[in-house]
Amino acid sequence: MDSAGTAPAKARSRARRASGVMALLLLSPFGAWLLALADYLPTEASVLCAFVGSLVAGFALLEQCQEMRVIRCSMTHITARTWTGQRSVDLTRIRDVRLLTTFHYGGAYHAVLVRDQHGVRLGLTSVRSKRALVRALRNAPGDAQNGPRISSAARAHLGLGASRTHTVHTVTSFLALTISICLYNGLVLKLAGF
């Protein structure tokens, strides 16, 4: 347990349970399709499952580790409330940092996803927590073997690298999201016979 009172094992366990539920929601259209083949459900049920499951699961998978409210932010830890409960990352033992990009009606939304040596992940969205992370990264060991792995998009978003990388990451994320949604919905519609 860290100084903020958040046990890493408990945070990881809650995150695994939430991810499992979301994965089941994403797979529910295929289960409904199998039940439709056995004449237990109408064929259209898989389309309904896909619509509901993809909306809920897609949103929740991306949002489950993002900070909703920072509880404590210091030189060594960031503790925040997330959708799945309270999480605390150890800034002195950062394993990797990457940029998570999602899209809403207003445009691109970025969160800096930090994972520490305990395996706890937290998506930083507030200015305060990002400043604490930048301070911790500047104080981290600089060699490739001991220091944290930081994606080039995360470096650019935090102001530690070239901004061109940030633009490429945003465009690539948009294309990957659009293509995966089209493929998922196309597969479900094909299974349902539409």
Coordinates of C-alpha atoms in Angstrom, one line a residue:
M1 CA 0.0 0.0 0.0
D2 CA 1.4 3.4 -0.9
S3 CA 1.3 6.6 1.2
A4 CA -2.1 7.6 -0.2
G5 CA -3.7 4.4 1.0
T6 CA -4.5 2.8 -2.3
A7 CA -3.5 -0.8 -2.7
P8 CA -2.1 -1.5 -6.2
A9 CA -3.5 -5.1 -6.3
K10 CA -7.0 -3.8 -5.5
A11 CA -6.9 -1.2 -8.2
R12 CA -5.6 -3.8 -10.8
S13 CA -8.4 -6.2 -9.7
R14 CA -11.1 -3.6 -10.2
A15 CA -9.7 -2.7 -13.6
R16 CA -9.6 -6.4 -14.7
R17 CA -13.2 -6.9 -13.7
A18 CA -14.4 -3.8 -15.5
S19 CA -12.4 -4.8 -18.6
G20 CA -13.9 -8.3 -18.5
V21 CA -17.4 -6.9 -18.4
M22 CA -16.7 -4.5 -21.3
A23 CA -15.2 -7.3 -23.3
L24 CA -18.3 -9.5 -22.8
L25 CA -20.4 -6.5 -24.0
L26 CA -18.4 -6.3 -27.1
L27 CA -18.7 -10.0 -27.7
S28 CA -22.4 -10.1 -26.9
P29 CA -23.5 -9.8 -30.6
F30 CA -21.7 -13.0 -31.4
G31 CA -23.3 -14.8 -28.5
A32 CA -26.7 -13.5 -29.7
W33 CA -25.9 -14.7 -33.2
L34 CA -25.1 -18.2 -31.9
L35 CA -28.4 -18.2 -29.9
A36 CA -30.2 -17.0 -33.1
L37 CA -28.7 -20.0 -35.0
A38 CA -30.2 -22.3 -32.4
D39 CA -33.6 -20.5 -32.7
Y40 CA -33.5 -19.1 -29.1
L41 CA -33.4 -15.5 -30.2
P42 CA -34.4 -13.5 -33.3
T43 CA -31.6 -12.7 -35.7
E44 CA -32.0 -9.0 -35.1
A45 CA -31.0 -9.4 -31.4
S46 CA -27.3 -9.5 -32.4
V47 CA -27.7 -6.1 -34.1
L48 CA -29.3 -4.7 -30.9
C49 CA -26.5 -6.2 -28.8
A50 CA -23.9 -4.7 -31.1
F51 CA -25.5 -1.3 -30.9
V52 CA -25.8 -1.2 -27.1
G53 CA -22.6 -3.2 -26.4
S54 CA -20.3 -1.3 -28.7
L55 CA -21.5 2.1 -27.4
V56 CA -21.3 1.2 -23.7
A57 CA -18.1 -1.0 -23.9
G58 CA -16.3 1.3 -26.3
F59 CA -16.8 4.3 -24.1
A60 CA -16.1 2.5 -20.8
L61 CA -12.9 0.7 -22.0
L62 CA -11.4 4.1 -22.9
E63 CA -12.7 5.9 -19.8
Q64 CA -12.2 3.3 -17.0
C65 CA -8.7 4.4 -16.0
Q66 CA -8.9 8.2 -16.7
E67 CA -8.9 10.5 -13.8
M68 CA -12.2 12.1 -12.9
R69 CA -10.9 14.1 -10.0
V70 CA -7.4 14.4 -8.6
I71 CA -7.4 13.6 -4.9
R72 CA -3.7 14.0 -4.2
C73 CA -0.8 15.1 -6.3
S74 CA 2.8 15.2 -5.0
M75 CA 6.3 14.7 -6.2
T76 CA 6.0 10.9 -5.7
H77 CA 2.4 10.0 -6.3
I78 CA -0.7 11.0 -8.1
T79 CA -4.0 9.6 -6.6
A80 CA -7.2 10.2 -8.5
R81 CA -10.7 8.9 -8.6
T82 CA -11.6 7.0 -11.7
W83 CA -14.7 5.4 -13.1
T84 CA -13.6 2.1 -11.5
G85 CA -12.5 3.6 -8.1
Q86 CA -9.5 5.3 -6.6
R87 CA -6.1 4.7 -8.2
S88 CA -2.6 5.8 -7.3
V89 CA 0.5 5.8 -9.5
D90 CA 4.0 5.9 -8.1
L91 CA 5.9 8.7 -10.0
T92 CA 9.2 7.4 -8.8
R93 CA 8.7 4.0 -10.4
I94 CA 7.1 4.8 -13.8
R95 CA 7.2 1.9 -16.2
D96 CA 5.7 3.5 -19.3
V97 CA 3.9 6.5 -20.6
R98 CA 1.7 6.7 -23.7
L99 CA -0.9 9.0 -25.2
L100 CA -4.5 7.7 -25.4
T101 CA -6.6 9.6 -27.9
T102 CA -10.4 9.4 -28.2
F103 CA -12.9 11.4 -30.2
H104 CA -16.1 13.2 -29.1
Y105 CA -18.4 15.6 -30.9
G106 CA -16.1 18.5 -30.0
G107 CA -13.0 16.9 -31.5
A108 CA -10.0 14.9 -30.2
Y109 CA -9.6 14.2 -26.4
H110 CA -6.2 13.2 -25.1
A111 CA -5.2 11.5 -21.9
V112 CA -1.7 10.6 -20.9
L113 CA -1.7 7.0 -19.7
V114 CA 0.9 6.3 -17.0
R115 CA 1.7 2.8 -15.7
D116 CA 3.9 2.2 -12.7
Q117 CA 6.0 -0.8 -11.7
H118 CA 3.1 -2.1 -9.7
G119 CA 1.0 -2.3 -12.9
V120 CA -1.4 0.4 -11.9
R121 CA -2.6 2.6 -14.8
L122 CA -4.0 6.1 -14.6
G123 CA -5.0 8.4 -17.5
L124 CA -4.0 11.9 -16.7
T125 CA -6.1 14.7 -18.0
S126 CA -5.7 17.6 -15.6
V127 CA -3.0 20.2 -16.0
R128 CA -1.9 19.6 -12.4
S129 CA -1.3 15.9 -12.8
K130 CA 0.4 16.4 -16.1
R131 CA 2.8 18.9 -14.6
A132 CA 3.6 16.5 -11.8
L133 CA 4.3 13.8 -14.4
V134 CA 6.6 16.1 -16.4
R135 CA 8.5 16.9 -13.3
A136 CA 8.9 13.2 -12.5
L137 CA 10.0 12.3 -16.0
R138 CA 12.7 15.0 -15.9
N139 CA 14.0 13.5 -12.6
A140 CA 13.8 9.9 -13.9
P141 CA 16.9 8.0 -15.0
G142 CA 17.8 8.9 -18.5
D143 CA 19.2 5.6 -19.8
A144 CA 17.0 3.2 -21.9
Q145 CA 17.3 0.2 -19.5
N146 CA 16.3 1.9 -16.2
G147 CA 14.2 4.8 -17.3
P148 CA 10.5 4.7 -18.3
R149 CA 9.4 4.1 -21.8
I150 CA 7.7 7.1 -23.2
S151 CA 5.9 7.1 -26.6
S152 CA 6.8 9.9 -28.9
A153 CA 3.2 11.0 -29.0
A154 CA 3.1 11.3 -25.2
R155 CA 6.4 13.3 -25.3
A156 CA 4.9 15.7 -27.8
H157 CA 1.7 16.1 -25.9
L158 CA 3.6 16.9 -22.7
G159 CA 5.8 19.4 -24.5
L160 CA 8.9 17.2 -24.3
G161 CA 9.1 16.4 -28.0
A162 CA 8.2 17.5 -31.6
S163 CA 4.6 18.6 -32.1
R164 CA 4.5 16.9 -35.6
T165 CA 4.4 13.5 -33.8
H166 CA 1.3 14.6 -31.9
T167 CA -0.6 15.4 -35.2
V168 CA 0.4 12.1 -36.8
H169 CA -0.7 10.2 -33.7
T170 CA -4.1 12.0 -33.7
V171 CA -4.7 11.3 -37.4
T172 CA -3.6 7.6 -37.0
S173 CA -5.9 7.2 -33.9
F174 CA -8.9 8.6 -35.8
L175 CA -8.3 6.3 -38.8
A176 CA -7.8 3.2 -36.6
L177 CA -11.0 4.0 -34.6
T178 CA -13.1 4.7 -37.7
I179 CA -11.9 1.5 -39.5
S180 CA -12.4 -0.7 -36.4
I181 CA -15.9 0.6 -35.9
C182 CA -16.8 0.0 -39.5
L183 CA -15.4 -3.5 -39.5
Y184 CA -17.1 -4.4 -36.2
N185 CA -20.5 -3.1 -37.4
G186 CA -20.1 -4.7 -40.8
L187 CA -19.3 -8.1 -39.3
V188 CA -22.3 -7.9 -37.0
L189 CA -24.6 -6.8 -39.8
K190 CA -23.3 -9.7 -42.0
L191 CA -23.9 -12.2 -39.2
A192 CA -27.4 -10.9 -38.7
G193 CA -28.1 -11.3 -42.5
F194 CA -28.5 -7.6 -43.4

